[in-house]
XYZ file of C-alpha atoms in Angstrom:
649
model
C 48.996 -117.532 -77.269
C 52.663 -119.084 -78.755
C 55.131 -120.424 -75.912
C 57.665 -118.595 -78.251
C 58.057 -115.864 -80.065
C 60.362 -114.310 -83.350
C 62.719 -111.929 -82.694
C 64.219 -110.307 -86.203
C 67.618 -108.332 -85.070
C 68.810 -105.888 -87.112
C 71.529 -107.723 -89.155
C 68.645 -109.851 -90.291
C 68.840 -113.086 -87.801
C 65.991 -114.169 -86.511
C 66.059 -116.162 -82.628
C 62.965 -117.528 -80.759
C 62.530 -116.608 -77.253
C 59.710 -116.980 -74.421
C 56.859 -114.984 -74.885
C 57.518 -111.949 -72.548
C 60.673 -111.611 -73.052
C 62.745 -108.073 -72.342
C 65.019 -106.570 -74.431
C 67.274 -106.556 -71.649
C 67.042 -110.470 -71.943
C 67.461 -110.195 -75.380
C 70.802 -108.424 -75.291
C 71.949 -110.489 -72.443
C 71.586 -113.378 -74.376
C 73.496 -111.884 -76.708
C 76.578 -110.996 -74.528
C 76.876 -109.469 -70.897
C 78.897 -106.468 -72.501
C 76.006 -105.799 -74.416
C 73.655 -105.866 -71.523
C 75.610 -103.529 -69.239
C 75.309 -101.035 -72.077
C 71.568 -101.411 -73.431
C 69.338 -98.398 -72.684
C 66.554 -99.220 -74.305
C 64.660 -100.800 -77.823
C 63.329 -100.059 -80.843
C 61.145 -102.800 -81.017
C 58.550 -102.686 -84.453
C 59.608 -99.151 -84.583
C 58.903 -97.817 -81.196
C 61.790 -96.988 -78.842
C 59.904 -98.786 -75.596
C 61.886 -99.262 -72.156
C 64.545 -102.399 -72.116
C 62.402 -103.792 -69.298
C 59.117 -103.866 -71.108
C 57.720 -107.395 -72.040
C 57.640 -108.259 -75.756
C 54.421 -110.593 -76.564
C 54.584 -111.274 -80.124
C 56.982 -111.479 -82.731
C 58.797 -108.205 -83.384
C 61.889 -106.747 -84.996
C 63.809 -105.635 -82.453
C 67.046 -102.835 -82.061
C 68.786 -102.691 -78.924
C 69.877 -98.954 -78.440
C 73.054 -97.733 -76.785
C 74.470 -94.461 -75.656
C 75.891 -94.462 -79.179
C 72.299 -94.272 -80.952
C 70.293 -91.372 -81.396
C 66.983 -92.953 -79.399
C 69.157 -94.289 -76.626
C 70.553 -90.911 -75.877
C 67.491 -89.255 -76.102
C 66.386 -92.052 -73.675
C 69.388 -91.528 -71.351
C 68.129 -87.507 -70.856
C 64.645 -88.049 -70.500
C 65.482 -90.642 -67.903
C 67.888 -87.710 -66.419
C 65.619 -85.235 -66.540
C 63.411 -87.134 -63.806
C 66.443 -87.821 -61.777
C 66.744 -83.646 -61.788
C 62.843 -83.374 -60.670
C 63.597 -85.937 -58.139
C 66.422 -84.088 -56.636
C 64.744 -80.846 -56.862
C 61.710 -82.049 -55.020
C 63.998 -83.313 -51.824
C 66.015 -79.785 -52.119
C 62.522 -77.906 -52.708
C 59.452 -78.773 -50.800
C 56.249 -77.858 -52.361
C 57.837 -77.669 -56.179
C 55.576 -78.052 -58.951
C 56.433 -79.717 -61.744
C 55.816 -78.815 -65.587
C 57.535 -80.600 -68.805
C 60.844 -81.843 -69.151
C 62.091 -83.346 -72.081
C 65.072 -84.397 -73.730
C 66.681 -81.862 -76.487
C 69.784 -82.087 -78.809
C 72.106 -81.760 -75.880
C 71.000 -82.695 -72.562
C 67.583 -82.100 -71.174
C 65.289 -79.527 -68.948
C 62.941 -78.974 -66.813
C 59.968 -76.262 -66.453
C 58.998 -76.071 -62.340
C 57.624 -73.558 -60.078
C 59.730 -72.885 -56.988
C 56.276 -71.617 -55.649
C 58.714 -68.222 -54.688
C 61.284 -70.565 -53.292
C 65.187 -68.539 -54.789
C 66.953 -70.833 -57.128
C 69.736 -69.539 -59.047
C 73.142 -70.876 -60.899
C 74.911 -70.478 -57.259
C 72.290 -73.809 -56.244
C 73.708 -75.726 -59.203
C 76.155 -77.742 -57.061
C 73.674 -78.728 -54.898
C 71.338 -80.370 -57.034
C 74.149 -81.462 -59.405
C 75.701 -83.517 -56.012
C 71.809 -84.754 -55.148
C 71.323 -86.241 -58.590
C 74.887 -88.066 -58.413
C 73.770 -88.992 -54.700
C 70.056 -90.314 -56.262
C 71.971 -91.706 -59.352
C 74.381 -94.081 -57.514
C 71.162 -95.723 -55.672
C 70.503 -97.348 -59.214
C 66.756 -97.031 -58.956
C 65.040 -98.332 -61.146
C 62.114 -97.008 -63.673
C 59.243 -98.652 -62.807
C 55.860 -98.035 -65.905
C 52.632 -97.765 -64.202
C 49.815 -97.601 -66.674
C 47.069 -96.173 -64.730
C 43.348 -94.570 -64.942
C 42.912 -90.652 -65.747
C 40.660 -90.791 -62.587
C 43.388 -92.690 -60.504
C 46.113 -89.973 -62.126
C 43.801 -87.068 -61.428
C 43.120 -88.252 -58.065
C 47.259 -88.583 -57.561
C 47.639 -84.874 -58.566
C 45.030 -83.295 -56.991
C 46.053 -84.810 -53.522
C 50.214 -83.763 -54.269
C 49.164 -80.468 -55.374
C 50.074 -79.978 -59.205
C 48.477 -78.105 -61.373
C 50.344 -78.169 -64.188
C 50.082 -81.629 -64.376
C 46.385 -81.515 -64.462
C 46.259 -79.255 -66.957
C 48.240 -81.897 -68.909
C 45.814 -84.494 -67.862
C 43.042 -82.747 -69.593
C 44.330 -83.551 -73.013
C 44.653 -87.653 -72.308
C 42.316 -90.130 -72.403
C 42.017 -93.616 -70.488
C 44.251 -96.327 -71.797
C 47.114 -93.709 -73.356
C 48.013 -92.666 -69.516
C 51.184 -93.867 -67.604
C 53.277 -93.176 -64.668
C 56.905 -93.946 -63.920
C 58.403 -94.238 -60.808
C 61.805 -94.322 -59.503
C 62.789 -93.668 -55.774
C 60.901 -91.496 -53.851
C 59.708 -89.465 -57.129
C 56.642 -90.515 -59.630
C 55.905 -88.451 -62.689
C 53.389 -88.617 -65.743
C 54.866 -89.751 -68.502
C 54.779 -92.107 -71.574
C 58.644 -93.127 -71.558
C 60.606 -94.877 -72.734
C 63.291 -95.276 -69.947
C 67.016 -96.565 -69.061
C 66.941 -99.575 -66.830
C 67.940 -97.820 -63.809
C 69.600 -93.959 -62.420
C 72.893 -95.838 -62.059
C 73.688 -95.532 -65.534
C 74.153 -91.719 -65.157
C 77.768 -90.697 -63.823
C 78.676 -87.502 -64.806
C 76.286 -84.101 -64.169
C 76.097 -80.410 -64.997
C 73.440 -78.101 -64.877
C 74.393 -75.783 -67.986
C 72.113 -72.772 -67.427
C 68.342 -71.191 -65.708
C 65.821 -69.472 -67.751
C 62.137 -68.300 -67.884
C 59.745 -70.061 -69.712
C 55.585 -69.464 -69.834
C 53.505 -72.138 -69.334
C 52.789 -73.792 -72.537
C 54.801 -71.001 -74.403
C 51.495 -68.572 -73.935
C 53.151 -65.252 -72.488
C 48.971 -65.104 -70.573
C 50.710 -68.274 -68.392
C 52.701 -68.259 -65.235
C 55.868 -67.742 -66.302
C 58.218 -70.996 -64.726
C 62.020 -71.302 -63.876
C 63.520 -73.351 -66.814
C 66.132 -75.508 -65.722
C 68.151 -76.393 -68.234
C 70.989 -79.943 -67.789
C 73.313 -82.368 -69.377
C 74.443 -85.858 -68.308
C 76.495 -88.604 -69.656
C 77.459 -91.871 -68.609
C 81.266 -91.423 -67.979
C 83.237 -88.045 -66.533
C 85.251 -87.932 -69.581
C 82.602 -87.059 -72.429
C 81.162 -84.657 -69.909
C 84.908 -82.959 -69.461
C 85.269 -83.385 -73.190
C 81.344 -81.729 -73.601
C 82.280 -78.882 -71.254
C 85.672 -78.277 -73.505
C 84.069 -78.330 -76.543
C 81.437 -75.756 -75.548
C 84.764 -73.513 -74.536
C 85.865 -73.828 -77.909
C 82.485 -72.236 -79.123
C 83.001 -69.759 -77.179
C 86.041 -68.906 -78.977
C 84.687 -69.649 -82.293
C 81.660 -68.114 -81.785
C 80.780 -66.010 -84.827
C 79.392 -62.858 -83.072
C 82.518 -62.211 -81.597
C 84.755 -63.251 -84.070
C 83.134 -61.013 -86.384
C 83.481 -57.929 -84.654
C 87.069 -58.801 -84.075
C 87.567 -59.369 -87.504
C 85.316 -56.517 -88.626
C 82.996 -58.581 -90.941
C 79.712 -57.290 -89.567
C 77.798 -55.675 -87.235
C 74.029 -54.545 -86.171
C 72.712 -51.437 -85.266
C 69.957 -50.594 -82.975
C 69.012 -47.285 -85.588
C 69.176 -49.803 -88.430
C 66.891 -52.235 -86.744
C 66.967 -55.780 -84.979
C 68.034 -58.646 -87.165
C 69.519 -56.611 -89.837
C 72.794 -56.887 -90.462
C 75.663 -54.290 -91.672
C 78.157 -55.863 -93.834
C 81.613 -54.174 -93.323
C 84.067 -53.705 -96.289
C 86.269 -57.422 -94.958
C 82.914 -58.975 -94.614
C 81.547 -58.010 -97.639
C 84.664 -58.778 -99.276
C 84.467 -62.306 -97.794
C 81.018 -62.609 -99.306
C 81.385 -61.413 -102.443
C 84.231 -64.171 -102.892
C 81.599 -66.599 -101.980
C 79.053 -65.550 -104.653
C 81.665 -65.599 -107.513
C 82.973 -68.840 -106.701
C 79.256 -70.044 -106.651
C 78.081 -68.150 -109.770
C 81.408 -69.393 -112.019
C 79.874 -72.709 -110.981
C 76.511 -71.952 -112.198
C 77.529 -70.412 -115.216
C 79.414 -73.621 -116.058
C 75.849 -75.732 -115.128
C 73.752 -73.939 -117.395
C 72.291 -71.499 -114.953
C 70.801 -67.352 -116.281
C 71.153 -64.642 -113.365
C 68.928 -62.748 -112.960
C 67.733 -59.742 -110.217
C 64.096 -59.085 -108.997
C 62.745 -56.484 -106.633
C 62.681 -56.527 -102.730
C 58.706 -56.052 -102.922
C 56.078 -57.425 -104.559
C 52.360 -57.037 -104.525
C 50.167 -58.865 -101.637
C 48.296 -60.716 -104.515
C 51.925 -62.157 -106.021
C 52.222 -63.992 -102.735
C 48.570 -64.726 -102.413
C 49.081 -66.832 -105.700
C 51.967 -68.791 -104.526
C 50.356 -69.481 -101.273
C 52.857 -67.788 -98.913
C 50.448 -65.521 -97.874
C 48.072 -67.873 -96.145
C 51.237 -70.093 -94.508
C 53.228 -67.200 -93.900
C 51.591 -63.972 -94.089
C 51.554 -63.498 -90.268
C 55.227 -64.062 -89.818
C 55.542 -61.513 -92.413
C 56.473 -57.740 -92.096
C 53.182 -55.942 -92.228
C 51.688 -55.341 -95.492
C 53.364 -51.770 -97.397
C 50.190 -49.038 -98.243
C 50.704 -46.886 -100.741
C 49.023 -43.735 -101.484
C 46.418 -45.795 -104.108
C 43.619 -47.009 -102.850
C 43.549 -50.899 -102.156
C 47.373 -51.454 -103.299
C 49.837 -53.470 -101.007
C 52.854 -54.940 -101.062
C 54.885 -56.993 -99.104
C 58.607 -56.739 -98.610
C 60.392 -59.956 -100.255
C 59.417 -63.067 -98.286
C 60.328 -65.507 -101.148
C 61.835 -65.455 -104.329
C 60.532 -68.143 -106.051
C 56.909 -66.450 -106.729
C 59.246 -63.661 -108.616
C 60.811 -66.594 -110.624
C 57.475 -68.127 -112.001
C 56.330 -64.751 -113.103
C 59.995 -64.615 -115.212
C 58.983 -67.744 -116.729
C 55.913 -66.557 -117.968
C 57.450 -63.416 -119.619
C 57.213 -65.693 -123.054
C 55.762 -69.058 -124.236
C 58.063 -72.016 -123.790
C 58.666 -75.024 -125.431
C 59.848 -78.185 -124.611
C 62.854 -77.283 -126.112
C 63.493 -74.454 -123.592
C 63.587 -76.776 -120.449
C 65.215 -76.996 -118.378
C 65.099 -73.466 -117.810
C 67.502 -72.694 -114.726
C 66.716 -69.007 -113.299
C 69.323 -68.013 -110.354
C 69.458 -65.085 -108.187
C 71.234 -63.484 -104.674
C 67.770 -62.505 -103.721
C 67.626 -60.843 -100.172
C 64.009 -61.762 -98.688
C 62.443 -60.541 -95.570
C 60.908 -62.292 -92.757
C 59.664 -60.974 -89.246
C 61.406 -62.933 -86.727
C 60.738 -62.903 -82.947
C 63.265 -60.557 -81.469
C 63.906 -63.303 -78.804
C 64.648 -65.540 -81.312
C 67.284 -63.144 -83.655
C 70.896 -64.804 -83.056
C 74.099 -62.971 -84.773
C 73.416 -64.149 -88.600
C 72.461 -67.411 -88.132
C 68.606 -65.697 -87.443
C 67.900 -62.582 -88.765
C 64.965 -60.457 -90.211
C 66.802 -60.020 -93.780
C 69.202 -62.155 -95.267
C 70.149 -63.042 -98.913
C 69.262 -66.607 -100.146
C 71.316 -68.396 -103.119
C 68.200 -68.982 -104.812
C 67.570 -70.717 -107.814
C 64.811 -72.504 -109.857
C 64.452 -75.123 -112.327
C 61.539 -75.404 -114.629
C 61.531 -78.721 -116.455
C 59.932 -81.226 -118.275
C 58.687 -84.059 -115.704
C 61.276 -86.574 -117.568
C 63.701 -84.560 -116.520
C 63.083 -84.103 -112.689
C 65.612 -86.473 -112.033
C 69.011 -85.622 -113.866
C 68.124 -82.251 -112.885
C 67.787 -83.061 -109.008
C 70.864 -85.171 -109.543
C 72.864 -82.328 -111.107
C 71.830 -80.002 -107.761
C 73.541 -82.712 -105.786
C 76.494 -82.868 -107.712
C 76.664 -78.779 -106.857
C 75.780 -78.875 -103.442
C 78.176 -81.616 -102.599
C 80.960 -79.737 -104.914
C 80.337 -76.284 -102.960
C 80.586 -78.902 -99.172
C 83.994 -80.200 -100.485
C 85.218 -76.674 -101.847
C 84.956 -75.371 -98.469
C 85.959 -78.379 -96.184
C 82.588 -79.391 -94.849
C 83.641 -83.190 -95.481
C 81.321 -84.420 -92.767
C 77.507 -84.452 -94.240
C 74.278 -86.515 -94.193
C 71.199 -85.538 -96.219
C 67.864 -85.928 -94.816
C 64.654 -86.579 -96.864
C 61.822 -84.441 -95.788
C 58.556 -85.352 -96.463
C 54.875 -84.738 -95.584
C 53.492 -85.851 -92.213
C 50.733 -88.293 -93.441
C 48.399 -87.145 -89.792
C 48.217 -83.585 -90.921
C 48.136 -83.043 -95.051
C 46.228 -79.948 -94.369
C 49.574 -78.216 -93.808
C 49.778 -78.756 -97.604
C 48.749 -77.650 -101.064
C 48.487 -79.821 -103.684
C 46.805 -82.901 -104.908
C 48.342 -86.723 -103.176
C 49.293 -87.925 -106.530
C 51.930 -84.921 -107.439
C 53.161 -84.893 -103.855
C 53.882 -89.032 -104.306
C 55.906 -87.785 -107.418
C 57.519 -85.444 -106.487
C 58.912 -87.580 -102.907
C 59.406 -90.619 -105.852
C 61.704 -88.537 -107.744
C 63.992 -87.346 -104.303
C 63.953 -90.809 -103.205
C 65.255 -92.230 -106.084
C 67.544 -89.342 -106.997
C 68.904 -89.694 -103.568
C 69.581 -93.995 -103.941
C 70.913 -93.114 -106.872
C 73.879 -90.690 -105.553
C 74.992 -92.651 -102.952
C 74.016 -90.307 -100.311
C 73.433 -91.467 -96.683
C 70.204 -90.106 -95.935
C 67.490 -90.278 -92.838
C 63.655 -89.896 -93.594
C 61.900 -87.509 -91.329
C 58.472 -86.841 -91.728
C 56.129 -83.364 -91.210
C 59.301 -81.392 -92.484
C 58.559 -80.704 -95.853
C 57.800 -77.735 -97.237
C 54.504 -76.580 -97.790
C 54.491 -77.278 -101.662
C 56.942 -79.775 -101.897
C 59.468 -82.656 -100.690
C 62.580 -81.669 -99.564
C 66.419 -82.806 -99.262
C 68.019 -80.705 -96.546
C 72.047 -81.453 -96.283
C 73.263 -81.632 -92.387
C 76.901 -80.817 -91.981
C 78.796 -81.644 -88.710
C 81.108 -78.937 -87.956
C 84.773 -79.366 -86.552
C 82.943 -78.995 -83.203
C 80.637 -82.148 -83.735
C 77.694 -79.882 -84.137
C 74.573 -80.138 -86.787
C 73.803 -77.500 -89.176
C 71.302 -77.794 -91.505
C 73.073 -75.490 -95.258
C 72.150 -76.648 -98.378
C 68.517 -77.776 -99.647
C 67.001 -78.919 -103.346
C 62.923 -79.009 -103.712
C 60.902 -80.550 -105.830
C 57.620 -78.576 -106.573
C 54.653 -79.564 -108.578
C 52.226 -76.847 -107.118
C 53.616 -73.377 -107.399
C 53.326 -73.900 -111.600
C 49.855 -75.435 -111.055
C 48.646 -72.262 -108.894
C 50.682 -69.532 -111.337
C 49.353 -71.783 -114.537
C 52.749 -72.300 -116.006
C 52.481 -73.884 -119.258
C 55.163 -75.356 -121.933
C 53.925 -76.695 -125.276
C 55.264 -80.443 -125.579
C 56.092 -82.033 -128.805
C 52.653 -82.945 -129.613
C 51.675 -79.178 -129.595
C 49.912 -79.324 -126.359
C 50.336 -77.420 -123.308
C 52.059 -79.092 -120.261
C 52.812 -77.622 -116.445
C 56.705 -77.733 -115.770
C 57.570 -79.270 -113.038
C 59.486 -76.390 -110.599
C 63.043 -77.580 -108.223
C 63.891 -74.952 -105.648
C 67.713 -75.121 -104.763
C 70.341 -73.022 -102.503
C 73.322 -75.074 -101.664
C 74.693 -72.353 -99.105
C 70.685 -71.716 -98.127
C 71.121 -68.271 -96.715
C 74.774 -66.271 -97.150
C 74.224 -64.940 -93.668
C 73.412 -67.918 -91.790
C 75.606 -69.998 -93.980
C 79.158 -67.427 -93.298
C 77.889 -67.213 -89.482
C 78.700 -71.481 -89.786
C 81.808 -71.190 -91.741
C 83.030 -68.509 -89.500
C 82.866 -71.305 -86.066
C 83.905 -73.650 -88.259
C 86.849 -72.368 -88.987
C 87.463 -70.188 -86.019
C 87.950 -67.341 -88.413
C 90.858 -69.199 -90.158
C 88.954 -68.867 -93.864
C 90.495 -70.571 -97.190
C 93.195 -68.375 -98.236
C 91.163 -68.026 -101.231
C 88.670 -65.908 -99.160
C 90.254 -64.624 -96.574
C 89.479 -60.717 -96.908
C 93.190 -60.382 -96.086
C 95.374 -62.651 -97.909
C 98.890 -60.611 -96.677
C 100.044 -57.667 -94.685
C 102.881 -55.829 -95.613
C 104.734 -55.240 -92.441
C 107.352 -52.607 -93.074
C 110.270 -52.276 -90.356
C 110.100 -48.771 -89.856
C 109.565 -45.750 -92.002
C 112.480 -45.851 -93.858
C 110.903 -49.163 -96.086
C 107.413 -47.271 -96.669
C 108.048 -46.482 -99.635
C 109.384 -50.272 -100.902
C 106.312 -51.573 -98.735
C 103.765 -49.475 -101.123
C 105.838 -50.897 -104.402
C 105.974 -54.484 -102.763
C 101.415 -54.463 -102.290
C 100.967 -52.211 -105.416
C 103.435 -55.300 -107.358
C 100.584 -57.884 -105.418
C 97.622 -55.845 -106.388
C 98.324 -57.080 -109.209
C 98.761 -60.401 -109.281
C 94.906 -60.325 -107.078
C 96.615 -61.000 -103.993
C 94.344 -59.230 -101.217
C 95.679 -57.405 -98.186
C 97.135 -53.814 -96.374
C 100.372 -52.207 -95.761
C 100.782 -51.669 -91.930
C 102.117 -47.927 -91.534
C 101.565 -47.942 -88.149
C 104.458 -46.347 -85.964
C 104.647 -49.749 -83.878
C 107.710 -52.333 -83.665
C 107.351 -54.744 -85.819
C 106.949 -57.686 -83.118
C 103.483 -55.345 -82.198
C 102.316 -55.528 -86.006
C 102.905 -59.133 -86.343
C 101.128 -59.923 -83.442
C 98.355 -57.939 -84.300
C 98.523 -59.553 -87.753
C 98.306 -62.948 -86.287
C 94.992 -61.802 -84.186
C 93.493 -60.846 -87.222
C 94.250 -64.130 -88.838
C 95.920 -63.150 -91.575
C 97.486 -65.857 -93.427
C 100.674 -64.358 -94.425
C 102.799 -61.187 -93.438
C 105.875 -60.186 -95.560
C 108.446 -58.203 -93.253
C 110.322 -55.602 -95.291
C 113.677 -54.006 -93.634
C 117.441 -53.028 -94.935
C 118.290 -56.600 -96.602
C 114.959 -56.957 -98.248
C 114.615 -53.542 -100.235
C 118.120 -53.921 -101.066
C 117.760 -57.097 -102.342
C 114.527 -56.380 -103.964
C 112.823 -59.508 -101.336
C 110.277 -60.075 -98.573
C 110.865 -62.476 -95.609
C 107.480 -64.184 -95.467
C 105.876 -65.871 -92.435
C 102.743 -67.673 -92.313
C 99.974 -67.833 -89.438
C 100.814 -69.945 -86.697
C 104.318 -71.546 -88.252
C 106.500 -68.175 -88.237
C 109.276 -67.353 -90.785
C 109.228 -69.636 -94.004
C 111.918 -67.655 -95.954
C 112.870 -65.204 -98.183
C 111.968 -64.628 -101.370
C 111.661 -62.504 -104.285
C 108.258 -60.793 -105.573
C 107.831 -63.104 -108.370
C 108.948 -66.457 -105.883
C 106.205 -65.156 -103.082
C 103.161 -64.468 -105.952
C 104.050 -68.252 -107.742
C 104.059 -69.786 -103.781
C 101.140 -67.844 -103.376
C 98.560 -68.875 -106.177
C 99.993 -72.457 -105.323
C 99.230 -72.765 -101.937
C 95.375 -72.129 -102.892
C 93.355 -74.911 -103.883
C 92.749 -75.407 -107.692
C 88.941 -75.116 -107.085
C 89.104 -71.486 -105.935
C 92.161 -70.397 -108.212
C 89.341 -69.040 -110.627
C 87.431 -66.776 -108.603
């Protein structure tokens, strides 16, 4: 064994160290800042603990609370701290799983009938800041499954023995810090100290292993960080959500609503609301006229076979709705769960040449999909919602200008509507379990070539991730960060070489022989429902003028200017300027309030001087009066204060 080993850092340098030598030492070498920051490595890939020896050459990353890993690290870490503080508060606790998540961590534990409830949150939050200020370190233990049976069965935990079941010798570890020792692979921080700032954030129940036949356990759900501030700037933000949330700002606003008679999941959309939509699916179908792109409409059922073909049946048919019987003998259908199976039987309604492609087939196509009622959330997860579907059908030489141009429109469609903040992530197949799959391994290596590639070639900042494609295909999902600093997953592009194997699609090529196109799912907004629900926090209900559903309210005095209010909004009608004349017998500070609330963007007060002057004295939203000005001044102001993209819709 070398004295010395190579240690590649991530700009590319390469330093020699001792043979078992920490990351810790690593970063310390480095610089002491550095060090007081390091949470843990990435060291050949594998986020390990800081402390952990490193034995042969390796390319190492030192991870901070700025990286992905290293947070993930820093709540995982913090969600032992919580089991350790609810073990001294709780004799006889048992202890489940608790991982990290997207924000914070939990715990599953049973109290064993012991009360616990969001009153006993300062308690445990003040015993993990007591435990955390000990600095105690994380000490791996690789042990025996005999020697971790043995530990269990003498402390008394059964749901750690169930989890024991599934190991085998030489994968199982411990980690201890304090008084408290857990089963667990790690990684690690160095120590509790790191953690300065608490909050328990809610308490829920959760089965055992998710199966509802389990002992159902109190879910204890947390969120640390290293400094008071983010926490205090965490807790704001989530206040702001509140706010912003889209359930309640569309019922203020009167964009949608649900209805227990209608059904779970299935949303109403109210005239403002569907106003607000039907601006969105202009704007985007002027674009797709304008990229070569035929509309067309198919049905909201199809037969069982049509999905049996595609596949969808056998990966989806139990999260389906039940199959439809009709009165004939044998025949079922299935409401909508797709609409690409519709769009391959529309290319086969003639022969093609390679002259037709590519052949670009779009639809608003409302699909259906049984969702767990404990899962439906406002519109961002419902049981029917309407996807901005489209498919290309093209020649294999031309997968990747198309896939290019679908960038170009997603990424116009994000900048249209202000989501400037984006990252696209490649999704491919997870290489353990191809079985999820259909199709052969040398069109699936295609079809990830041609996203790859397609993605270099744009410029796009991308992260791989793999087990999330779809079924058939590859996929490039876009992320957009929201003005709250939240991920949302909109717009996606596909690249599909199965669904025209399995429906035999065929063009003839310029030899005169028959070819399968090769098939690119797209929807840049992905679903209008879930995609609205976004740009309604996003925005906090403060749309584009271009689609607000109310672009002005006519605010007359009193009911002497009714009648020059109606002439002023019929003159605006005209000009497609959007809004309502407010006859209400209120004082006009009462109507402009109430304007305000219902975020309209501009309210033209009518009295004595203005109908004898033939004017309107104009405020805007949150900035108050602006002016007077004529009819003809307010409409030129008007179409120039919206952006040139949406002038056109």
């Amino acid at each position: 064994m070398s004295d010395q080993i190579r240690i590649t850092l991530p700009d590319g340098s390469v330093r020699e160290y001792p043979n078992g030598v920490t990351s810790l030492e690593i970063a310390l070498s480095i610089s002491e800042g550095l060090a007081r920051n390091v949470l843990a490595a990435k060291v050949n890939g594998t986020v390990q603990d800081a402390t952990r020896p490193i034995t042969t050459d390796a390319a190492v990353t030192l991870l901070t609370w700025n990286d992905t890993e290293g947070k993930a690290t820093f709540w995982h870490s913090s969600a032992h701290l919580l089991a350790e503080a609810l073990e001294e508060l709780y004799p006889g606790i048992q202890f489940g799983i608790g991982p990290p998540i997207e924000k914070g961590f939990y715990y599953d534990v049973d109290l064993n009938g012991q009360h616990f409830s969001q009153e006993d949150f300062k308690k445990v939050e003040d015993k993990m800041l007591e435990l955390a200020r000990q600095k105690q370190e994380f000490i791996r233990q690789p042990i025996s499954k005999a020697e971790a049976v043995a530990y269990f069965e003498k402390k008394g935990d059964p749901y750690k023995l169930d989890l024991l079941e599934r190991l085998e010798d030489g994968t199982i570890s411990f980690y201890t810090q304090g008084n408290f020792t857990d089963l667990c692979r790690g990684p690690h921080i160095p120590h509790t100290g790191f953690i300065k700032a608490v909050k328990l954030m809610n308490v829920a129940g959760a089965y055992w292993r998710g199966d509802e036949k389990n002992k159902m356990l109190t879910r204890v759900y947390a969120v640390t960080f290293p400094k008071q501030k983010e926490l205090d700037d965490y807790l704001h933000l989530l206040e702001e959500a509140k706010k912003r949330d889209h359930r309640k700002l569309g019922k203020e606003l009167e964009l949608f609503a649900f209805s227990e008679k209608v059904g779970a999941g299935l949303p109403l959309w109210l005239p403002k609301g569907t106003m607000l939509r039907e601006r969105l699916e202009n704007f985007l179908r002027k674009a797709q006229v304008r990229a070569g792109y035929q509309q067309v409409v198919t049905p909201h059922i199809g037969s069982k076979q049509l999905y049996v073909t595609s596949g969808h049946w056998e990966k989806y048919g139990e999260d389906s709705f039940k199959p439809i019987l009709t009165p004939e003998a044998g025949e079922e259908f299935l409401l909508k769960p797709m609409n690409c199976p519709h769009h391959c039987e529309i290319y086969k309604t003639k022969p093609r040449s390679y002259r037709d492609l590519p052949l670009r087939l779009a639809e608003f196509g409302t699909v259906y999909r049984y969702e767990q009622s404990g899962e439906l959330h406002g519109l961002t997860r419902v049981r029917g919602f309407t996807q901005d579907d489209a498919h290309i059908f093209c020649r294999p030489d031309q997968v990747k200008e198309e896939f290019i141009k679908v960038i170009d429109l997603v990424l116009y469609v994000f900048k249209s509507l202000g989501f400037d903040d984006y990252s696209a992530q490649i999704s491919l197949r997870d290489p353990e379990n191809r079985q999820k799959y259909i199709g052969s391994d040398e069109l699936w290596e295609k079809a990830e070539s041609a996203i790859i590639e397609a993605s270099a070639e744009r410029g796009l900042r991308t992260v791989t991730e793999l087990g999330e494609a779809a079924f058939y295909g590859p996929k490039l999902d876009f992320m957009v960060r929201d003005a709250l600093g939240r991920k949302w997953q909109l717009g996606t592009i596909q690249v599909d070489y199965n669904l025209p194997e399995r429906f035999e699609l065929e063009y003839t090529g310029s030899d005169n022989q028959k070819y399968r196109p090769v098939m690119i799912h797209r929807a840049p907004f992905g679903s209008m429902e879930r995609f609205i629900a976004i740009l309604i926090e996003n925005s906090g209900g403060n749309f584009p003028l271009w689609l607000s559903p109310d672009q002005i309210a006519v605010l007359p005095i009193s009911e002497k200017y009714e009648d020059y209010s109606n002439e002023v909004f019929l003159t605006l009608q005209e000009s497609d300027i959007r809004g309502y004349v407010d006859h209400r017998d209120e004082k006009i500070g009462r109507k402009i309030r109430d304007s305000e609330l219902n975020k309209v963007p501009f309210m033209l007060i009518l009295g004595e001087k203005e109908q004898a002057e033939g004017l309107v004295s104009v405020r805007r939203k949150g900035e108050g009066d602006i002016g007077s000005m004529t009819i003809a001044e307010f409409v030129a102001f008007f179409q120039n204060e919206i952006k040139p993209v949406a002038k056109a819709v």
